[in-house]
Amino acid sequence: MTSQVSSPAEQADGAGGAVVGGQRTPGSPDGKEVRRLDRVIIRFAGDSGDGMQLTGDRFTSETASFGNDLSTLPNFPAEIRAPAGTLPGVSSFQLHFADHDILTPGDAPNVLVAMNPAALKANIADVPRGAEIIVNTDEFTKRPMAKVGYETSPLEDGSLAAYNLHPVPLTTLTVEALKDFGLSRKEAERSKNMFALGLLSWMYHRPTEATESFLRQKFAKKPAIAEANIVAFRAGWNFGETTEDFAVSYEVAPATQAFPTGTYRNISGNLALSYGLIAASQQADLPLYLGSYPITPASDILHELSKHKNFGVRTFQAEDEIAGIGAALGAAFGGALGVTTTSGPGVALKSETIGLAVSLELPLLIVDIQRGGPSTGLPTKTEQADLLQAMYGRNGEAPVPIVAPRTPADCFDAALDAARIALTYRTPVFLLSDGYLANGSEPWRIPEVADLPDLKVKFAAATNHTLADGTEVFWPYKRDPETLARPWAVPGTPGLEHRIGGIEKQDGTGNISYDPANHDFMVRTRQAKIDGIEVPELDVDDPDGATTLVLGWGSTYGPITAAVRRVRGAGLPVAQAHLRHLNPFPRNLGEVLERYEKVVVPEMNLGQLATLIRAKYLVDAQSYNQVNGMPFKAEQLAKVLKEAIDD
């Protein structure tokens, strides 16, 4: 969905658990009270087979089309069908939407929709007192409750007295609404998520046309199922409108002041990254070749790029990770923009070929959508623990540039930036996203094609060196004096035949060389090429002359920025800087670090960036770490920053 918004504005991030700014407005046509809010955080939770991700995605699409700023956090098990009714099998989707600029999916939900006892128990600790809880009472029977340790019903024993509880027999109401469709009870029950979506859409005055259109398209080959879901969706809306239990509905106005003028759409990180890769290939006037092996949470990029053959995209689903990157590197040798996508375990398998790409000095993008480790670890949970692997995880001296996006929408720009570096300097480049960015979504301003960078490259077309006897020859490792990049010669170009392989090359000629002095020279030259890459200087947000700097990278941007807003709102000075380029670092990073008495580095690992900062700049960086598979919360970081400032 796209929408038009205008007029930028700076506003505080509403990342905490409380609904703020509520105002009463005149009653709606059904006579019920309508309250105006400036932001809301909703979490849908149920079994992994209850369709919570679809429900959250549809509510997000409705919200995006309405014009709110938003941020999402899908959270689901790794199993395709986790054990029903168990705590490990709970799937949830959190959405934070507002009438102003926001940065995170929110610390705690104002509304929890719990489809069964497991969903309630798994999420109740995050729900603040006074929040709304909508429960599917049909699932609160003896066996499902016992499965998660409830000895008595939490709906009746007073344990939920601190919340605004709405017991709704979602399953029964859905089955009743679909009684004329001739469906079995089990088939009808599958639509209860649409009933819940309809109810929440009524509560928050969300548009409904797009969801109905989506359902008709999704079930185009089963029109009866499509209509059943639409009827369940409408029944949920009507239930909210007519029941006495929901006496109030809410309005969250569009975020018309939050963004520059333009056309916006809701986008996830993986989708933005896919579009960025396509845009990079178009701007470079090169075919895009993806060699990939499916792995969570990177597989969506393979799925998306396979849809765009009209843009010259070729996708190859390889038999394993090694074959995937081998094919991508071969495509780069052949003159394409080669890309391979994976997660941490796949990077380990690709490491030898990444080293080969360093030796061959060919442009190649390695997209690592990080997840919890080690080994196969936590496939559906997020982490930032591959930084040192990207930096050093190869044999020999094999330097590789590293680029990290900060938000889902920023994945588009980061992909273009990574392609720029790869093509300009003839080098493999790591693009480090993570599961939080990949699956999360936010509004994205669709750029004008004219504003995209020109990435066109010139292939070698003629000889480039004259021998002592006057013979004109092609030297594949004769370098550009400014970038130290070697020429890119497409195989089959007459007169430009040259050797390729992983053995050390002689400077200039590319012939196999075991000469110690030559190896020393080539190692240092490849390092100098990476060190000389042009990256923007680090921008520091320091309006108060602070003595404490919080330095982040990647997906910690949203929580850190939200926390900084809170700290400044409390009257405490704190500076903020965020790294996109992790190899090489911005040239002014050392000077920036020297300006501050304290440097705090929050990371979703055990201190990998902090280790690099300490080693390179001899700065006593204070590391704050989290490795629980979930992103930081804004209030959590705000507390850490306040303690650092006061210490």
Short mmCIF file of C-alpha atoms in Angstrom, two decimals, residues 7 35 51 117 132 145 153 157 178 225 253 319 321 339 362 439 443 468 473 479 485 510 549 579 596 607 616 627 631:
data_model
loop_
_atom_site.label_atom_id
_atom_site.label_comp_id
_atom_site.label_asym_id
_atom_site.label_seq_id
_atom_site.Cartn_x
_atom_site.Cartn_y
_atom_site.Cartn_z
CA SER A 7 5.79 18.16 6.22
CA ARG A 35 -10.98 8.22 22.14
CA GLY A 51 -2.10 -17.23 11.59
CA PRO A 117 -3.68 -20.09 27.40
CA GLU A 132 -6.36 -4.29 27.27
CA MET A 145 -4.64 -24.69 30.61
CA SER A 153 -8.55 -20.39 34.92
CA ASP A 157 -9.27 -16.52 39.56
CA LEU A 178 -19.63 -19.33 8.81
CA ILE A 225 -12.57 -20.03 1.37
CA ALA A 253 -4.45 10.03 13.33
CA GLU A 319 22.31 -27.60 -3.51
CA GLU A 321 25.93 -22.88 0.62
CA VAL A 339 25.23 -11.81 -4.86
CA LEU A 362 36.12 -9.44 -8.03
CA ASN A 439 11.20 -9.42 9.29
CA PRO A 443 7.15 3.14 6.11
CA ALA A 468 60.16 -3.40 -22.52
CA VAL A 473 49.73 -6.75 -23.28
CA ARG A 479 45.72 -1.08 -10.61
CA ALA A 485 41.14 -1.65 -8.07
CA GLY A 510 48.58 -12.13 -12.27
CA LEU A 549 28.60 9.11 23.68
CA LEU A 579 28.06 3.26 12.28
CA TYR A 596 34.02 12.04 25.08
CA GLY A 607 30.87 -6.92 22.77
CA LYS A 616 42.06 0.13 17.21
CA VAL A 627 21.95 -12.10 23.55
CA PRO A 631 15.99 -6.53 20.26
#
